[in-house]
Amino acid sequence: MHLQEIYLFVDRRRIGWLRFLLEGYEGLASLSTVSRETGLVRLCFPGQRDKELWGLLSDISQIISCGSCKT
């Protein structure tokens, strides 16, 4: 299984919520916090599930968006 990774800036207050949500989609992606201060996270996911992950991220983008992501 080939894993891919992406880095995203999300609202810092939503990191835990996003981790919890991803756990419900067993095997979809794992989340690691790179910087809690800036909201930078890394998602590792199986390449064959990329469309499912991007669909989910699109659906929740308004919830996890951090706007301009000030650092």
PDB file of C-alpha atoms in Angstrom:
ATOM      1  CA  MET A   1       0.000   0.000   0.000  1.00  0.00           C
ATOM      2  CA  HIS A   2       1.451   3.342  -1.086  1.00  0.00           C
ATOM      3  CA  LEU A   3       0.885   6.166   1.408  1.00  0.00           C
ATOM      4  CA  GLN A   4       0.636   9.774   0.336  1.00  0.00           C
ATOM      5  CA  GLU A   5       0.786  12.831   2.532  1.00  0.00           C
ATOM      6  CA  ILE A   6      -0.542  16.342   2.371  1.00  0.00           C
ATOM      7  CA  TYR A   7      -0.037  19.339   4.624  1.00  0.00           C
ATOM      8  CA  LEU A   8      -2.939  21.629   5.476  1.00  0.00           C
ATOM      9  CA  PHE A   9      -3.511  24.701   7.573  1.00  0.00           C
ATOM     10  CA  VAL A  10      -6.685  24.288   9.600  1.00  0.00           C
ATOM     11  CA  ASP A  11      -8.345  26.282  12.353  1.00  0.00           C
ATOM     12  CA  ARG A  12      -6.310  25.410  15.461  1.00  0.00           C
ATOM     13  CA  ARG A  13      -9.514  24.932  17.438  1.00  0.00           C
ATOM     14  CA  ARG A  14     -10.613  22.223  14.967  1.00  0.00           C
ATOM     15  CA  ILE A  15      -7.514  19.977  14.993  1.00  0.00           C
ATOM     16  CA  GLY A  16      -8.926  17.601  17.617  1.00  0.00           C
ATOM     17  CA  TRP A  17     -12.314  17.539  15.925  1.00  0.00           C
ATOM     18  CA  LEU A  18     -10.732  16.708  12.567  1.00  0.00           C
ATOM     19  CA  ARG A  19      -8.635  13.924  14.136  1.00  0.00           C
ATOM     20  CA  PHE A  20     -11.772  12.471  15.749  1.00  0.00           C
ATOM     21  CA  LEU A  21     -13.692  12.677  12.469  1.00  0.00           C
ATOM     22  CA  LEU A  22     -10.932  10.917  10.515  1.00  0.00           C
ATOM     23  CA  GLU A  23     -10.825   8.114  13.100  1.00  0.00           C
ATOM     24  CA  GLY A  24     -14.467   7.430  12.245  1.00  0.00           C
ATOM     25  CA  TYR A  25     -13.476   6.818   8.622  1.00  0.00           C
ATOM     26  CA  GLU A  26     -11.332   3.807   9.512  1.00  0.00           C
ATOM     27  CA  GLY A  27      -8.175   3.706   7.406  1.00  0.00           C
ATOM     28  CA  LEU A  28      -8.963   6.885   5.478  1.00  0.00           C
ATOM     29  CA  ALA A  29      -6.166   9.042   6.884  1.00  0.00           C
ATOM     30  CA  SER A  30      -4.070   9.652   9.952  1.00  0.00           C
ATOM     31  CA  LEU A  31      -3.494  13.170  11.222  1.00  0.00           C
ATOM     32  CA  SER A  32      -0.314  14.488  12.819  1.00  0.00           C
ATOM     33  CA  THR A  33      -0.047  17.995  14.198  1.00  0.00           C
ATOM     34  CA  VAL A  34       3.031  19.733  12.803  1.00  0.00           C
ATOM     35  CA  SER A  35       2.433  23.104  14.482  1.00  0.00           C
ATOM     36  CA  ARG A  36      -0.369  23.690  16.951  1.00  0.00           C
ATOM     37  CA  GLU A  37       0.412  27.421  16.923  1.00  0.00           C
ATOM     38  CA  THR A  38      -0.223  27.808  13.180  1.00  0.00           C
ATOM     39  CA  GLY A  39      -2.694  24.948  12.687  1.00  0.00           C
ATOM     40  CA  LEU A  40      -0.409  23.061  10.305  1.00  0.00           C
ATOM     41  CA  VAL A  41      -1.292  19.369  10.114  1.00  0.00           C
ATOM     42  CA  ARG A  42      -0.097  16.430   8.045  1.00  0.00           C
ATOM     43  CA  LEU A  43      -2.480  13.830   6.683  1.00  0.00           C
ATOM     44  CA  CYS A  44      -1.115  10.434   5.602  1.00  0.00           C
ATOM     45  CA  PHE A  45      -3.485   8.338   3.526  1.00  0.00           C
ATOM     46  CA  PRO A  46      -3.557   5.356   1.155  1.00  0.00           C
ATOM     47  CA  GLY A  47      -3.306   6.599  -2.429  1.00  0.00           C
ATOM     48  CA  GLN A  48      -6.326   4.574  -3.514  1.00  0.00           C
ATOM     49  CA  ARG A  49      -8.539   6.563  -1.108  1.00  0.00           C
ATOM     50  CA  ASP A  50      -7.515  10.029  -2.290  1.00  0.00           C
ATOM     51  CA  LYS A  51     -10.866  10.859  -3.917  1.00  0.00           C
ATOM     52  CA  GLU A  52     -12.719   9.911  -0.738  1.00  0.00           C
ATOM     53  CA  LEU A  53     -10.399  12.057   1.404  1.00  0.00           C
ATOM     54  CA  TRP A  54     -10.584  15.076  -0.907  1.00  0.00           C
ATOM     55  CA  GLY A  55     -14.378  14.718  -1.002  1.00  0.00           C
ATOM     56  CA  LEU A  56     -14.556  14.757   2.785  1.00  0.00           C
ATOM     57  CA  LEU A  57     -12.177  17.721   3.045  1.00  0.00           C
ATOM     58  CA  SER A  58     -14.258  19.594   0.492  1.00  0.00           C
ATOM     59  CA  ASP A  59     -17.448  18.867   2.445  1.00  0.00           C
ATOM     60  CA  ILE A  60     -15.993  20.160   5.729  1.00  0.00           C
ATOM     61  CA  SER A  61     -13.817  22.957   4.343  1.00  0.00           C
ATOM     62  CA  GLN A  62     -16.003  25.718   5.815  1.00  0.00           C
ATOM     63  CA  ILE A  63     -15.747  24.117   9.263  1.00  0.00           C
ATOM     64  CA  ILE A  64     -11.978  23.584   9.347  1.00  0.00           C
ATOM     65  CA  SER A  65     -10.954  26.687   7.410  1.00  0.00           C
ATOM     66  CA  CYS A  66      -8.718  29.096   9.242  1.00  0.00           C
ATOM     67  CA  GLY A  67      -9.286  31.959   6.833  1.00  0.00           C
ATOM     68  CA  SER A  68      -5.998  33.730   6.291  1.00  0.00           C
ATOM     69  CA  CYS A  69      -4.094  31.474   8.760  1.00  0.00           C
ATOM     70  CA  LYS A  70      -2.139  34.170  10.552  1.00  0.00           C
ATOM     71  CA  THR A  71       1.246  33.054  11.843  1.00  0.00           C
TER      72      THR A  71
END
